[in-house]
mmCIF file of C-alpha atoms and ligand atoms in Angstrom:
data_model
loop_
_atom_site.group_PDB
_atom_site.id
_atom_site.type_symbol
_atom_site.label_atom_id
_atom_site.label_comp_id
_atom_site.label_asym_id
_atom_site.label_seq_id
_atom_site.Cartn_x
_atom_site.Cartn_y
_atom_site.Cartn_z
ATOM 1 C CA UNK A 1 115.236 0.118 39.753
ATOM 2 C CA UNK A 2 113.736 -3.242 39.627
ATOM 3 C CA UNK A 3 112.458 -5.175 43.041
ATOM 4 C CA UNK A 4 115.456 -7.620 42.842
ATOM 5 C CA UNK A 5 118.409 -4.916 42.130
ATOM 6 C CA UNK A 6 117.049 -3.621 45.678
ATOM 7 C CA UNK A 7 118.723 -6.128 47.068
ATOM 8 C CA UNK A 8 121.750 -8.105 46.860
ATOM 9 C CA UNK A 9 121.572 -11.533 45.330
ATOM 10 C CA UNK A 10 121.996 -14.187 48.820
ATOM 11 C CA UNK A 11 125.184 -15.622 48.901
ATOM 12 C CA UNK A 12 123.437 -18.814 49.827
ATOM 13 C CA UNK A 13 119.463 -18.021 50.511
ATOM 14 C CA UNK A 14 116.960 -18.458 47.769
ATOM 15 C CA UNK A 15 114.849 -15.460 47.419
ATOM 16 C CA UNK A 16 111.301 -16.243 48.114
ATOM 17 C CA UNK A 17 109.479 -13.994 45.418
ATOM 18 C CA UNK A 18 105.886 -12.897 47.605
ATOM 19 C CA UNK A 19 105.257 -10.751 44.268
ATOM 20 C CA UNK A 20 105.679 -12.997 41.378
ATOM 21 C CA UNK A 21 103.438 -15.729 43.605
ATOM 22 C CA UNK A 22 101.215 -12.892 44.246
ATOM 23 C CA UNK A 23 100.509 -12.184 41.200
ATOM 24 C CA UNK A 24 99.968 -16.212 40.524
ATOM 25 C CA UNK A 25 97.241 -16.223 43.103
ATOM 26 C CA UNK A 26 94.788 -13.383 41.958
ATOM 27 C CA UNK A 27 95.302 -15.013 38.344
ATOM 28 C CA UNK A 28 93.564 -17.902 40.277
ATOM 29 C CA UNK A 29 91.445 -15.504 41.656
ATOM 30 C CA UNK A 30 90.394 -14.318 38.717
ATOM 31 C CA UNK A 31 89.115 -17.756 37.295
ATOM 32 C CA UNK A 32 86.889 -18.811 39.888
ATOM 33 C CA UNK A 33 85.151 -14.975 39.805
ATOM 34 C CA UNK A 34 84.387 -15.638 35.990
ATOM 35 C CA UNK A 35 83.396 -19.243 36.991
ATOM 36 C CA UNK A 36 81.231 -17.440 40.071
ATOM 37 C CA UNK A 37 79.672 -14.743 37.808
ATOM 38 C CA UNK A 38 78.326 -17.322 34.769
ATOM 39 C CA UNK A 39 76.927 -19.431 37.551
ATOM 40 C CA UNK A 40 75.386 -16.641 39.846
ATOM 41 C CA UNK A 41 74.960 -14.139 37.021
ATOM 42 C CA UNK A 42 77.199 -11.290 39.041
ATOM 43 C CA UNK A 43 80.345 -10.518 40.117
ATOM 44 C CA UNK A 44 82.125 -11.048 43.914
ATOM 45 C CA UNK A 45 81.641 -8.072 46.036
ATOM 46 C CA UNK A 46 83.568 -6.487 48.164
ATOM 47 C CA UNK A 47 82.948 -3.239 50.401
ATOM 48 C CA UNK A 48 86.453 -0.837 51.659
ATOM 49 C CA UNK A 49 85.543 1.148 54.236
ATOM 50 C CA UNK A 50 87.895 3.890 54.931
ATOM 51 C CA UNK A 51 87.603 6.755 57.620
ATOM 52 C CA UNK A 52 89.065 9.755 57.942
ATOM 53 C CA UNK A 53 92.171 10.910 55.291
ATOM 54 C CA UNK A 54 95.314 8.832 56.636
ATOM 55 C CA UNK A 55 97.716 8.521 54.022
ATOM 56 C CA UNK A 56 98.896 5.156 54.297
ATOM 57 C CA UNK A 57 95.740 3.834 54.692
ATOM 58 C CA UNK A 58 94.415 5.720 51.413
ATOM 59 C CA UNK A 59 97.552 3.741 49.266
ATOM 60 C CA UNK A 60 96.201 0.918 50.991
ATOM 61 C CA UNK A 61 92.379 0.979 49.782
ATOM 62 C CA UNK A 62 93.554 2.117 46.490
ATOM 63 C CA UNK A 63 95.457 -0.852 46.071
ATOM 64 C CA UNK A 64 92.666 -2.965 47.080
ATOM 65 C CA UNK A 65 90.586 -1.001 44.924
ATOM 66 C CA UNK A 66 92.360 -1.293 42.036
ATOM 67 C CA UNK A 67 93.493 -5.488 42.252
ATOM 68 C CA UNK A 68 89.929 -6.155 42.847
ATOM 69 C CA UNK A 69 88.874 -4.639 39.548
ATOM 70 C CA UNK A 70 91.313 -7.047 38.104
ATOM 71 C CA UNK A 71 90.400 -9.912 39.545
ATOM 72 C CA UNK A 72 86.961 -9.253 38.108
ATOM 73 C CA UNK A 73 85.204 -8.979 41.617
ATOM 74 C CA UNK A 74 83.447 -6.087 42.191
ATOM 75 C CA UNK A 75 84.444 -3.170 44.720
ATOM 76 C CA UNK A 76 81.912 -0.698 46.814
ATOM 77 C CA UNK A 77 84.275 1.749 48.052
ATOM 78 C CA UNK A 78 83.065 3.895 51.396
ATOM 79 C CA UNK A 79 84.890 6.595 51.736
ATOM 80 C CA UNK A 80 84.023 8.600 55.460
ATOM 81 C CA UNK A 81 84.737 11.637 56.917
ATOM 82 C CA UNK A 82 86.972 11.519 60.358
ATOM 83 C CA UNK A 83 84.334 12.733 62.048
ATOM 84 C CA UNK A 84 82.044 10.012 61.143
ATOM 85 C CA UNK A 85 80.524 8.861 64.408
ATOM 86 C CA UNK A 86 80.258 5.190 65.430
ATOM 87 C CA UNK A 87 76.731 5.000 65.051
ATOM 88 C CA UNK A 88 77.178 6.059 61.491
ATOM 89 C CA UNK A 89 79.845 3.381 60.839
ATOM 90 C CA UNK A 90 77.886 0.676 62.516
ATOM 91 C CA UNK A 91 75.117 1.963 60.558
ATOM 92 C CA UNK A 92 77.245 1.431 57.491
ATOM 93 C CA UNK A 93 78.260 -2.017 58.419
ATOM 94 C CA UNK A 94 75.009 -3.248 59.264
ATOM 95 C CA UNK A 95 73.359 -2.148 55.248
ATOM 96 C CA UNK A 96 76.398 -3.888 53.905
ATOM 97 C CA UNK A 97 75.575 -7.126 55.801
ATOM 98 C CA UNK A 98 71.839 -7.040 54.428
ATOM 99 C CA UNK A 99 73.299 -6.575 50.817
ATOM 100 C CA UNK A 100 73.032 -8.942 48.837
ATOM 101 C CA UNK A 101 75.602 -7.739 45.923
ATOM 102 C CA UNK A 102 78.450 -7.334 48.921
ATOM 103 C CA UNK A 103 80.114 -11.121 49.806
ATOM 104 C CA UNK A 104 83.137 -9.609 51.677
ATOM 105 C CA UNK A 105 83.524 -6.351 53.816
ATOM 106 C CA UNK A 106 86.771 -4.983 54.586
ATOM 107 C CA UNK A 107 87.082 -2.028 57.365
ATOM 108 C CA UNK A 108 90.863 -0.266 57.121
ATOM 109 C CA UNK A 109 92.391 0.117 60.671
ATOM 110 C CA UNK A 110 93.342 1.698 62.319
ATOM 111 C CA UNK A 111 89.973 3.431 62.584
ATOM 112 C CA UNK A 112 90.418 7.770 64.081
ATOM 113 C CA UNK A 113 90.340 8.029 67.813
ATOM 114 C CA UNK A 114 87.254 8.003 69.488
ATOM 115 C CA UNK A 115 85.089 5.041 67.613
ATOM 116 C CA UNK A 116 85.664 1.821 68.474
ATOM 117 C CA UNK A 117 87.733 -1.008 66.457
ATOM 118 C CA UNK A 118 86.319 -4.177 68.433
ATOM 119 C CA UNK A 119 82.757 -3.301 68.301
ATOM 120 C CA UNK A 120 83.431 -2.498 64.405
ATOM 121 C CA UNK A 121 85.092 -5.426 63.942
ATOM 122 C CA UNK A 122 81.672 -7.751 65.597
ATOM 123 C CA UNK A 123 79.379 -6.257 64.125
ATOM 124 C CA UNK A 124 80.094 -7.670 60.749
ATOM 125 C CA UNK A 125 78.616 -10.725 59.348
ATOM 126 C CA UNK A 126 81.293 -13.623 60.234
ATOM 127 C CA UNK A 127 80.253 -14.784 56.915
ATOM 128 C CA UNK A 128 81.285 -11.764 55.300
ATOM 129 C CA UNK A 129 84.504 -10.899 57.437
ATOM 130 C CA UNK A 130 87.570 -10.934 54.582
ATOM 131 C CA UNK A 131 89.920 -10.014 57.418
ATOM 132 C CA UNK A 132 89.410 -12.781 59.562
ATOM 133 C CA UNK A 133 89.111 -10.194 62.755
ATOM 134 C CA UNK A 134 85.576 -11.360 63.963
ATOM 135 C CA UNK A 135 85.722 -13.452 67.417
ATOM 136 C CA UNK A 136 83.657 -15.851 65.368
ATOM 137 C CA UNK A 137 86.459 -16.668 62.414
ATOM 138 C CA UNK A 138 89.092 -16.988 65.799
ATOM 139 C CA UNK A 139 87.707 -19.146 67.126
ATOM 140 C CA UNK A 140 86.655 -21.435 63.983
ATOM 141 C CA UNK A 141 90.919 -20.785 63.081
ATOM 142 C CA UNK A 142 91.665 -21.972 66.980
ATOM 143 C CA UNK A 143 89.464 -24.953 66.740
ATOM 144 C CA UNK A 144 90.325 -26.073 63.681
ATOM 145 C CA UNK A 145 87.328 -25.572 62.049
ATOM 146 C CA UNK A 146 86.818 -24.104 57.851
ATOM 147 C CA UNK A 147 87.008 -19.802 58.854
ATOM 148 C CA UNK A 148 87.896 -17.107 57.103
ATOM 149 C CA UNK A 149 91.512 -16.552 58.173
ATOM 150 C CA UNK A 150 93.448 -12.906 58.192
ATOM 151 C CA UNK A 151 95.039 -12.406 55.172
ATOM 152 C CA UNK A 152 98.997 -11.473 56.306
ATOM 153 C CA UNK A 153 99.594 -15.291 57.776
ATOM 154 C CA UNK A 154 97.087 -16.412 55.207
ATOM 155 C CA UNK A 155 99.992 -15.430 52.375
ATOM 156 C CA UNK A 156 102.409 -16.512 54.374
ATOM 157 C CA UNK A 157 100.923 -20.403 54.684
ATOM 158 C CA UNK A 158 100.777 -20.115 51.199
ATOM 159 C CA UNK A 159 104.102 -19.380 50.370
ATOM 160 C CA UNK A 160 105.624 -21.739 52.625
ATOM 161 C CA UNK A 161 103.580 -24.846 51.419
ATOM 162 C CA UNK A 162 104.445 -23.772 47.927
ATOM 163 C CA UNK A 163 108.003 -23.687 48.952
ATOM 164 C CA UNK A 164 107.976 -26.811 51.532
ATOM 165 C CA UNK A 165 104.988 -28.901 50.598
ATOM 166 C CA UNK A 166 103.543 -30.443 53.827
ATOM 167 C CA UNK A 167 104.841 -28.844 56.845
ATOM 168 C CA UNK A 168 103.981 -31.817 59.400
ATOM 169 C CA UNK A 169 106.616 -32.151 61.960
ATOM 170 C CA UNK A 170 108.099 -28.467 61.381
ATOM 171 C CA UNK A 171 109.487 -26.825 64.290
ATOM 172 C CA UNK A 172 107.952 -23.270 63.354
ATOM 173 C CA UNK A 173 108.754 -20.183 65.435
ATOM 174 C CA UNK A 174 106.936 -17.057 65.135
ATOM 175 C CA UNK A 175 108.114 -13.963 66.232
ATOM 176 C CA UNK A 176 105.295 -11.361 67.806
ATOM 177 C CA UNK A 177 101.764 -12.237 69.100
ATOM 178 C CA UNK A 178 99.730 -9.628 67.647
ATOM 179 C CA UNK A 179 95.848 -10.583 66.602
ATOM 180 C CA UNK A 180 96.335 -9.505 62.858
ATOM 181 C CA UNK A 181 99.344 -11.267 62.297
ATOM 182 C CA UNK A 182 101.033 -13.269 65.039
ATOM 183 C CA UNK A 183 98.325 -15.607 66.846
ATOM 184 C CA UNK A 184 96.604 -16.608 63.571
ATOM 185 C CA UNK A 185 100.198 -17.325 62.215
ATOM 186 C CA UNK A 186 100.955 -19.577 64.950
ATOM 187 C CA UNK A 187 97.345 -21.260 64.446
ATOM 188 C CA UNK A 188 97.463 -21.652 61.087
ATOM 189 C CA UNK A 189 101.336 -23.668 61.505
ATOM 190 C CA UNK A 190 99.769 -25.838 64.308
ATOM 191 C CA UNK A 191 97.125 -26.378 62.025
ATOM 192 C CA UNK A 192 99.488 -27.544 59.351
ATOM 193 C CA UNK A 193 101.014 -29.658 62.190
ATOM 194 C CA UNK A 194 104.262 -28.053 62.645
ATOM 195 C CA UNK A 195 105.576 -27.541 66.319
ATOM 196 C CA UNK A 196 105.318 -23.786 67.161
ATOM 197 C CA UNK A 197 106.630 -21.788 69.607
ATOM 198 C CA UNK A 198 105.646 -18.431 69.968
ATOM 199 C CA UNK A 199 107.641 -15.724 71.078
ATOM 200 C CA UNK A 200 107.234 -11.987 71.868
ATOM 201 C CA UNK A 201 108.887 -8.832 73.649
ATOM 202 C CA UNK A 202 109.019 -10.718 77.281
ATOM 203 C CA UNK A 203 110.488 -13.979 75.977
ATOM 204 C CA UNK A 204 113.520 -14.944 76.674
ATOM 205 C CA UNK A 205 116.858 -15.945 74.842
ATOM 206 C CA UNK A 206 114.865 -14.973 71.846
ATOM 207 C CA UNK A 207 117.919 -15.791 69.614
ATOM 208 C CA UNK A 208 118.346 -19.089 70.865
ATOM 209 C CA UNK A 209 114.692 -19.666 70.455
ATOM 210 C CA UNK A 210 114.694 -18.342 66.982
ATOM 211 C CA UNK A 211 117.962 -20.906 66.164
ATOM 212 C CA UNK A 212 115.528 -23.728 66.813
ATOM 213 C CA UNK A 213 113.350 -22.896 64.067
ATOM 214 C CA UNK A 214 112.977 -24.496 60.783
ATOM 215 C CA UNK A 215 110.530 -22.018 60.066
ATOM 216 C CA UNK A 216 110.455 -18.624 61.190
ATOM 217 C CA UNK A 217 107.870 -16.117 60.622
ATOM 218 C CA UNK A 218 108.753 -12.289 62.111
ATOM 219 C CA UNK A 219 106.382 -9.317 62.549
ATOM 220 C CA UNK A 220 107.683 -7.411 65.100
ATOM 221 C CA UNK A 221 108.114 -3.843 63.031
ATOM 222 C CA UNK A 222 111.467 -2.872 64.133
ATOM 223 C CA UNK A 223 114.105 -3.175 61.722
ATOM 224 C CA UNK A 224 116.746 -5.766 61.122
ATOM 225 C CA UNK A 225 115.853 -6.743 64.094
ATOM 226 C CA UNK A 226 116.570 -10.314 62.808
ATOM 227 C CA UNK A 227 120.641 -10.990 62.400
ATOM 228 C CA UNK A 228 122.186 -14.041 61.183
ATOM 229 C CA UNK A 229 122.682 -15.339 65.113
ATOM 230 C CA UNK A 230 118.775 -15.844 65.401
ATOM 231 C CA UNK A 231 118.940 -18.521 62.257
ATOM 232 C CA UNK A 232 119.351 -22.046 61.710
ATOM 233 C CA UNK A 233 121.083 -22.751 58.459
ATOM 234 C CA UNK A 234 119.067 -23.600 55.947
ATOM 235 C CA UNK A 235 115.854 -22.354 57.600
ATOM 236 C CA UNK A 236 113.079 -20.549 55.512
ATOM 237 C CA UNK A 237 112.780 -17.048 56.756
ATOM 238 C CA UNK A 238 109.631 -15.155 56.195
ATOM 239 C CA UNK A 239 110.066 -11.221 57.233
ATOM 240 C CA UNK A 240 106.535 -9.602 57.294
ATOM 241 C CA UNK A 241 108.139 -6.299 58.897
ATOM 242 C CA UNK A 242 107.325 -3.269 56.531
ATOM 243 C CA UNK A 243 109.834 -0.060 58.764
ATOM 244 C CA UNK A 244 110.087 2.947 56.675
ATOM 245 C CA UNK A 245 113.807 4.120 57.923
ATOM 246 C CA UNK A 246 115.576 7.279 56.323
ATOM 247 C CA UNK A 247 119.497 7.209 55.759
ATOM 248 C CA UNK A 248 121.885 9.617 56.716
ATOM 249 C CA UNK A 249 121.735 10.891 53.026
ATOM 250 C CA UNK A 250 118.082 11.950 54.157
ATOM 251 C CA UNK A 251 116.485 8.931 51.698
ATOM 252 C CA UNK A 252 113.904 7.012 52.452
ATOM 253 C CA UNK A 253 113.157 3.203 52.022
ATOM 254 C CA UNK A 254 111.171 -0.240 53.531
ATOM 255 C CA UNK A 255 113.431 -2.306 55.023
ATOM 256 C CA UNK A 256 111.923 -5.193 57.094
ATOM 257 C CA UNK A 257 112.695 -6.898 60.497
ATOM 258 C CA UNK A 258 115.049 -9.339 59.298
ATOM 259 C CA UNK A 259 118.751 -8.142 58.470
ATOM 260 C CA UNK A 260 118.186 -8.980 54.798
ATOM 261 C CA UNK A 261 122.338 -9.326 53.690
ATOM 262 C CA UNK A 262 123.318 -11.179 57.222
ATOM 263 C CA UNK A 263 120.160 -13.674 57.004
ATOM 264 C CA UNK A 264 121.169 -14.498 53.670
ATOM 265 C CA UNK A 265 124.440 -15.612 54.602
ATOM 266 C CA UNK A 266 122.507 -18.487 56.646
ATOM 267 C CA UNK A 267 118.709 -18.606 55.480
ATOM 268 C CA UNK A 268 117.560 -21.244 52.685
ATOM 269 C CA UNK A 269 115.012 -19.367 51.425
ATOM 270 C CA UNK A 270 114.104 -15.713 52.461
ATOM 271 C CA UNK A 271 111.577 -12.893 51.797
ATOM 272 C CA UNK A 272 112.355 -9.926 50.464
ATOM 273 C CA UNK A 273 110.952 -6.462 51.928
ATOM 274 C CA UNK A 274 109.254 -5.116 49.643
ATOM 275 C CA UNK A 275 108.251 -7.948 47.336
ATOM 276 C CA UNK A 276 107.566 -9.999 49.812
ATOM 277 C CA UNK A 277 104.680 -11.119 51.935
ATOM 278 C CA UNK A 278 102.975 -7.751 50.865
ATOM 279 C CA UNK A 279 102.212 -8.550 47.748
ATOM 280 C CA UNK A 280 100.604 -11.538 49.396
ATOM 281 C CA UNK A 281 98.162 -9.688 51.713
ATOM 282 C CA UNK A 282 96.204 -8.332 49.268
ATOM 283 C CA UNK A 283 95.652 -11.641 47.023
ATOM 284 C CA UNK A 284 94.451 -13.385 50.015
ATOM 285 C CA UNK A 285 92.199 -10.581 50.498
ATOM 286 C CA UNK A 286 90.749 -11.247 47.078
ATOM 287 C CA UNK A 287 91.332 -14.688 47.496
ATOM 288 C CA UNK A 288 89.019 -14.629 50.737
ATOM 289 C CA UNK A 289 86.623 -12.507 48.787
ATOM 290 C CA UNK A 290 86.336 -15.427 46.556
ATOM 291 C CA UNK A 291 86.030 -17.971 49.634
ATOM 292 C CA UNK A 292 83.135 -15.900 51.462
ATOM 293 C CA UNK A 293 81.146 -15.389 48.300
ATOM 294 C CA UNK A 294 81.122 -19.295 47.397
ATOM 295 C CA UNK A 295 79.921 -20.631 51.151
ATOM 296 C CA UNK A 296 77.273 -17.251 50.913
ATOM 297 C CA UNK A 297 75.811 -19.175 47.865
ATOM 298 C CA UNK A 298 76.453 -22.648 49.514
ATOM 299 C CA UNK A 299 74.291 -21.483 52.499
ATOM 300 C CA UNK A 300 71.893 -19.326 50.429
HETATM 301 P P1 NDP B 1 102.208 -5.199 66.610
HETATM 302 O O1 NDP B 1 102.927 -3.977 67.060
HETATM 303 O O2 NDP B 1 100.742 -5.321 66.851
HETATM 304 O O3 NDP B 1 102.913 -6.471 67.280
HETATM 305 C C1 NDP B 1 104.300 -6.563 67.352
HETATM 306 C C2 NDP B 1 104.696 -7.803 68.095
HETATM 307 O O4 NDP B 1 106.126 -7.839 68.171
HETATM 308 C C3 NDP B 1 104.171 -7.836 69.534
HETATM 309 O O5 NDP B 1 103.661 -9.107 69.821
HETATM 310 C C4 NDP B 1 105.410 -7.544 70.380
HETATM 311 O O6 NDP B 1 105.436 -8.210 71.615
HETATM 312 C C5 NDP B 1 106.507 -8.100 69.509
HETATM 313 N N1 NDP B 1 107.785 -7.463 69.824
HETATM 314 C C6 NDP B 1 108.044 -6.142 69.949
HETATM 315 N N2 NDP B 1 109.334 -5.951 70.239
HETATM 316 C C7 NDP B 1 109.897 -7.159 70.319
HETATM 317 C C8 NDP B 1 111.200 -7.616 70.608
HETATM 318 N N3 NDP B 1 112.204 -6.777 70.890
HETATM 319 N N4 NDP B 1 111.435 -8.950 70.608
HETATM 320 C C9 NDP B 1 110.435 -9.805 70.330
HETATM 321 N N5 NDP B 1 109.176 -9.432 70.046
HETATM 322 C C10 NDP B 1 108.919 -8.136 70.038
HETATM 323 O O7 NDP B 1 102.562 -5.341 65.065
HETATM 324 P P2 NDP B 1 101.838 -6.167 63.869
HETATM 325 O O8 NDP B 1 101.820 -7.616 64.189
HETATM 326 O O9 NDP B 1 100.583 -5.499 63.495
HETATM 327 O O10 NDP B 1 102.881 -5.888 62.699
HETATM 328 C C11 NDP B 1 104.229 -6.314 62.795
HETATM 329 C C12 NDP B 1 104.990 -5.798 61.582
HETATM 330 O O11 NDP B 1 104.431 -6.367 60.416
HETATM 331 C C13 NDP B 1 104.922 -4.283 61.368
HETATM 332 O O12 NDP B 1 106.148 -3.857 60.792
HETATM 333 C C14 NDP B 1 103.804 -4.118 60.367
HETATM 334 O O13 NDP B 1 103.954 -2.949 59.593
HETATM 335 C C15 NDP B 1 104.025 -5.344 59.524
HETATM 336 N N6 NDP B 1 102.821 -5.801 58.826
HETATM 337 C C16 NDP B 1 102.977 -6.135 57.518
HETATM 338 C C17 NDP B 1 101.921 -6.620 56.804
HETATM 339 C C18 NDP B 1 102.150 -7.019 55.401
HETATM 340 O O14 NDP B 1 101.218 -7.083 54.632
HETATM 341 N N7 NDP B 1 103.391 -7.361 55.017
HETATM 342 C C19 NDP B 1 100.562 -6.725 57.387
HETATM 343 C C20 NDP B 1 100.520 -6.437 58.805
HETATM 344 C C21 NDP B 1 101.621 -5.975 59.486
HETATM 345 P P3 NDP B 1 104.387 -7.869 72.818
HETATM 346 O O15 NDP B 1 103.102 -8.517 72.407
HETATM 347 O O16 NDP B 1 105.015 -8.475 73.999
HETATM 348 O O17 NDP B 1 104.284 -6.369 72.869
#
């Protein structure tokens, strides 16, 4: 069954197609790591570090993996035992900072009880940080300043300026406050001089909030959460919520936060889950790839 028949056609929302424009951006990708290689004589690098065996996770690097290869930008996959202690790891991260073939490395979380994410997370180069996680890169994103952001709201920017143009003067509201995908989100649209509003599990009238919005962004990971109340008409919906849910029939499927077939009835444009912003987190991973091996070579 193809992405589309997944879901109905919007009575009145465009569908905002996360995979087709995906697939646009690692085509772009792909030019400037041919341009790269003739002028530096060797492909982008990037380093996936996965520990332990967690399924979802495994897809995940695959994926990576894989689109990287495409892309033309070269991939140094790590893969660790669980039991892989954190001196190990930091060990790990701390050869892949001093080499010189590796522009980008890329850590899949959640990391197995016991070592810790944060001090993971800081002990990578800024410089080389694709995800954006570092304290460094937050605080370049919350002052304004050129950082490598984290790819999820990355995509999302993306889409919307390819849907909206300039988003000066935007009311934008984003739904969750998480570090991966909520906070930079927010940054990034006050960045782009929209006026955001943030709101999360204590807020308040969260529908009415929502209604305000003529952007909204939700990553929440609870499904449907979203109805048609908690739109404006007209507004451009973006759902990053991936829920696996099983029906009664015992089948599985990805459904996201927003109620797709009741936002449609009000949305302008609106994401599809899958096919979505997805798609999109992985370009922008290659796509940052691409942006940390150019200012290496700038600085170098
Ligand atoms: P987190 O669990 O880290 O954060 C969820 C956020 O939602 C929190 O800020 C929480 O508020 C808020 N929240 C929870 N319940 C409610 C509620 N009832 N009303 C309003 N806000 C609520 O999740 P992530 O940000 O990591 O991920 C969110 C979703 O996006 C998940 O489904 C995840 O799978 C998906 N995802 C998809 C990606 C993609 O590539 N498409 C990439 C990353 C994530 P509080 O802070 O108060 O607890």
């Amino acid at each position: 069954m193809s992405e589309r028949a997944e879901h109905p056609t919007p009575s009145s929302a465009a569908l905002i197609d996360g995979k087709a424009f995906a697939a646009r951006v690692r085509e772009e990708v792909k030019t400037m790591a041919q341009d790269f290689a003739a002028s530096h004589g060797r492909q982008p690098g990037l380093a996936v570090v996965l520990v332990g065996s967690d399924a979802a996770s495994q897809v995940y690097v695959r994926t990576k993996v894989r689109q990287a290869g495409e892309a033309g930008i070269a991939s140094f996959p790590h893969l660790l035992d669980a039991d892989t202690t954190q001196a190990q790891l930091l060990a790990l991260i701390e050869s892949l900072n001093a080499d010189d073939r590796v522009d980008g490395i890329l850590v899949q979380l959640p990391l197995p009880a016991g070592l810790d994410e944060s001090a993971v997370i800081e002990a990578i180069d800024p410089g080389k940080d694709v995800d954006g996680f570092h304290p460094i890169n937050v605080g370049r994103l919350s002052a304004g300043q050129p950082s490598l952001v984290p790819c999820t709201p990355l995509g999302c920017l993306l889409l919307l300026q390819d849907r909206l143009g300039d988003l000066s003067g935007l009311k934008a509201v984003v739904v969750g406050r998480s570090n991966i995908v909520g906070k930079p989100m927010g940054q990034l649209l006050l960045n782009a001089n929209c006026t955001v509003t943030t709101v999360h599990s204590r807020s308040r009238n969260l529908a009415e909030e929502c209604r305000q919005a003529d952007i909204l962004v939700v990553a929440v990971g609870r499904p449907g959460i979203i109805g048609a109340d908690y739109i404006k008409p007209g507004a451009t919906v973006l759902d990053v919520g991936i829920n696996r849910v099983v029906d009664d029939a015992g089948n599985a499927r990805l459904v996201g936060d927003v109620d797709f077939a009741a936002a449609s009835q009000v949305a302008g444009a609106l994401t599809p889950v899958p096919g979505g912003i997805g798609p999109m987190t992985v370009a922008c991973l290659l796509r940052n790839t691409l942006t940390a091996a150019r200012l290496r070579s700038q600085a170098g």
